[in-house]
């Protein structure tokens, strides 16, 4: 803060307190009304109020306001000059008012007042120049270096310049290149040139001769010189300090820049504050050697800085708020005063002076110190600090937030058909389907007073809520809020999940931001209806219920379609949305009679996601409620198997090809969108070029050909735009299908017999829902994660880096996206996960069999050991002749829907693992090979040992 203040000498509040004021709303000028005339202060608001002040003393009086009138349009700028050729007196100036569509020239006349009322002013309109384009700003000067007359140039919003002369001659011109943005344009009389800031933040200089002849000769011209400013500018002025040079003063967003009229930088001053406005002036005459260039800059904190060229010579504090316009003026009784105008219309005339800022130190509040009270306050502060920064026990912090705002969110299991489609603005194509809807209830109970609470409801793609957001302000303590909700289908899309999430965010009374989350599931009857089960299907999945607390009955999982005591073994469900007429999407769920297995089968990938979500979530929820074991409380460790397998286990099978087909279709549509967008951009550039050519033609030239080309180009542009809209609509549907496909893979991997860390990493890479951005598709965003798993995760072939891995690592640095490589890695990921889950299942079964045999041996008498050993050897030889039972899906699936599959053995054989077919075959000499010892396995390495999980997932540790 400065030591000195700007002293206020005269101030007034403009009549229009509602209107906005800016840097062009203030003007200090003389009109030649009297001999000893001082400066008049003219103020124009953007609401159309024009006021003229003439201060007579150091306090505002009613006679200081000489004129106040209301115009019909906003005032964009105020100017004073010799705009009319009929003026004979050299000291007389006219007042120019820039309006959005016209420039009006007034002659200011003085009317002698009666008695003590004083003199008044009257405006006489001399001319009005109307525009066809909307004006932005204006500059004036002796264009063409004429004497005794001033011309003016209007800058329009499209960058066009319109020049006006006193004889009524007007012509337009445009700057070369693309359409320019509206920016201030100033005129330099010494070089007869104009300066403007281009859209690329370059200061360009154009001669008046080039601009005036461009429309007549149709010749292209370039700027005389150009300098990069590098930032946007707030204002620009031209002052002449020397007879041989003029200076261009530019106030940028963060810098104060000075150039001469030849484009040479004099100085660049970096400002450590945000500037609001400035004014540059010369003390003395420019032909005198002692002339000084001074500049006043006002910051956003209302500080006034005065510079002599690049050196600061004074700083003072101005009264708040900071002004938006500043000028130097000679008013009556105060020469060299500073005139400022705020955005609210506060007009002030001040001076610098030397009156220091009187800072008074407040008296000390000397009271008797109570150590007990001080210790109590200190304890309270320490408790508040610990509560706000201690994050060691997040459960306690979350519980405090949950106690402060209690949330109860539930969705009814029944569906309804009485949805009001008109009130909820349901699209017509969805309303004709008459799809069922669901109802929910959200209850909020606020314990403490909150300044603001925000609620967001997140629904799956295609499903909409009757109220998705809610904001409460100044919530009193103890208040409750009940919000009934309706959930309905808003788009004919495949839905990948039934889960609806509620997010409540607020700031606690201690200033700590909190976010609470709850979720509930929509009923399946909102998306399916019961139908006849299918006996055969293309995709078959098997789940085994391993929890003793979950009865493996269909009524346990699908209570919307079956009674609680129903003993049905098969259930067929048909998708209601999108309700295709050509294909009927049916999924069948079959429960085994003599085991805890469930078979889910269908021909469509999109039907599985919500069914698998219901089966897995219901199993985990029932088991957790019964065993009181929260899975998320235990931190997974390396080597620990997936804890979900203790409750439900999936057969190691992933429908890779259907999932990849959805990704192929989605990627192809993304490529079509980019091609269509590039074609639209090309057509748009052609359309702008034709428009520019049409604008540059004169009235005498024929325009029929260009008009026809523009109409044809416009029709083509609309046609291609409609195609792009249709492609994006298809891409939206295909994205929903890909959501269902990826969710299917995630729910299968979630219940596979793998390490829990492996399951978490793979599920984290497979992101759902699928998102596409303008410059990055879902495939491109997924590629780094899949590529990392390929080199350091379950796709890595060995611990040592192979030549193939090095080649793939080098190709990962390419700029272009290789979809074929992404697709290959994606398919390999699923294949390796299935193989690893199969080997883990076989290893676990072998361990259980070995433990059973060891227990039996301990129970048998000693004299029966040899007989038992002989029987085991016989069984081993017989077992070695059987074909490989490598597909665990065959052993754990239903007999009625067996699925024969073969696996590629070359992939593992290339890694250094080979198949063990039991005892060695007879050699060429007829001798029998010695039987291998140790644990038997189908896939062993060179040491005849089963590959461990650490070997298959060798470098996956860098992810953990």
mmCIF file with all atom_site columns, N, CA and C in Angstrom, residues 4 33 422 540:
data_model
loop_
_atom_site.group_PDB
_atom_site.id
_atom_site.type_symbol
_atom_site.label_atom_id
_atom_site.label_alt_id
_atom_site.label_comp_id
_atom_site.label_asym_id
_atom_site.label_entity_id
_atom_site.label_seq_id
_atom_site.pdbx_PDB_ins_code
_atom_site.Cartn_x
_atom_site.Cartn_y
_atom_site.Cartn_z
_atom_site.occupancy
_atom_site.B_iso_or_equiv
_atom_site.pdbx_formal_charge
_atom_site.auth_seq_id
_atom_site.auth_comp_id
_atom_site.auth_asym_id
_atom_site.auth_atom_id
_atom_site.pdbx_PDB_model_num
ATOM 1  N N  . UNK A 1 4   ? 1.074   7.578   0.246   1.00 0.00 ? 4   UNK A N  1
ATOM 2  C CA . UNK A 1 4   ? 0.282   8.753   -0.078  1.00 0.00 ? 4   UNK A CA 1
ATOM 3  C C  . UNK A 1 4   ? -1.038  8.346   -0.721  1.00 0.00 ? 4   UNK A C  1
ATOM 4  N N  . UNK A 1 33  ? -16.472 27.804  -26.380 1.00 0.00 ? 33  UNK A N  1
ATOM 5  C CA . UNK A 1 33  ? -17.681 28.573  -26.089 1.00 0.00 ? 33  UNK A CA 1
ATOM 6  C C  . UNK A 1 33  ? -17.378 29.925  -25.463 1.00 0.00 ? 33  UNK A C  1
ATOM 7  N N  . UNK A 1 422 ? -45.182 -36.482 -20.885 1.00 0.00 ? 422 UNK A N  1
ATOM 8  C CA . UNK A 1 422 ? -45.177 -35.082 -21.306 1.00 0.00 ? 422 UNK A CA 1
ATOM 9  C C  . UNK A 1 422 ? -44.468 -34.199 -20.296 1.00 0.00 ? 422 UNK A C  1
ATOM 10 N N  . UNK A 1 540 ? -22.112 -69.085 -23.498 1.00 0.00 ? 540 UNK A N  1
ATOM 11 C CA . UNK A 1 540 ? -22.543 -69.793 -22.289 1.00 0.00 ? 540 UNK A CA 1
ATOM 12 C C  . UNK A 1 540 ? -21.534 -69.544 -21.184 1.00 0.00 ? 540 UNK A C  1
#
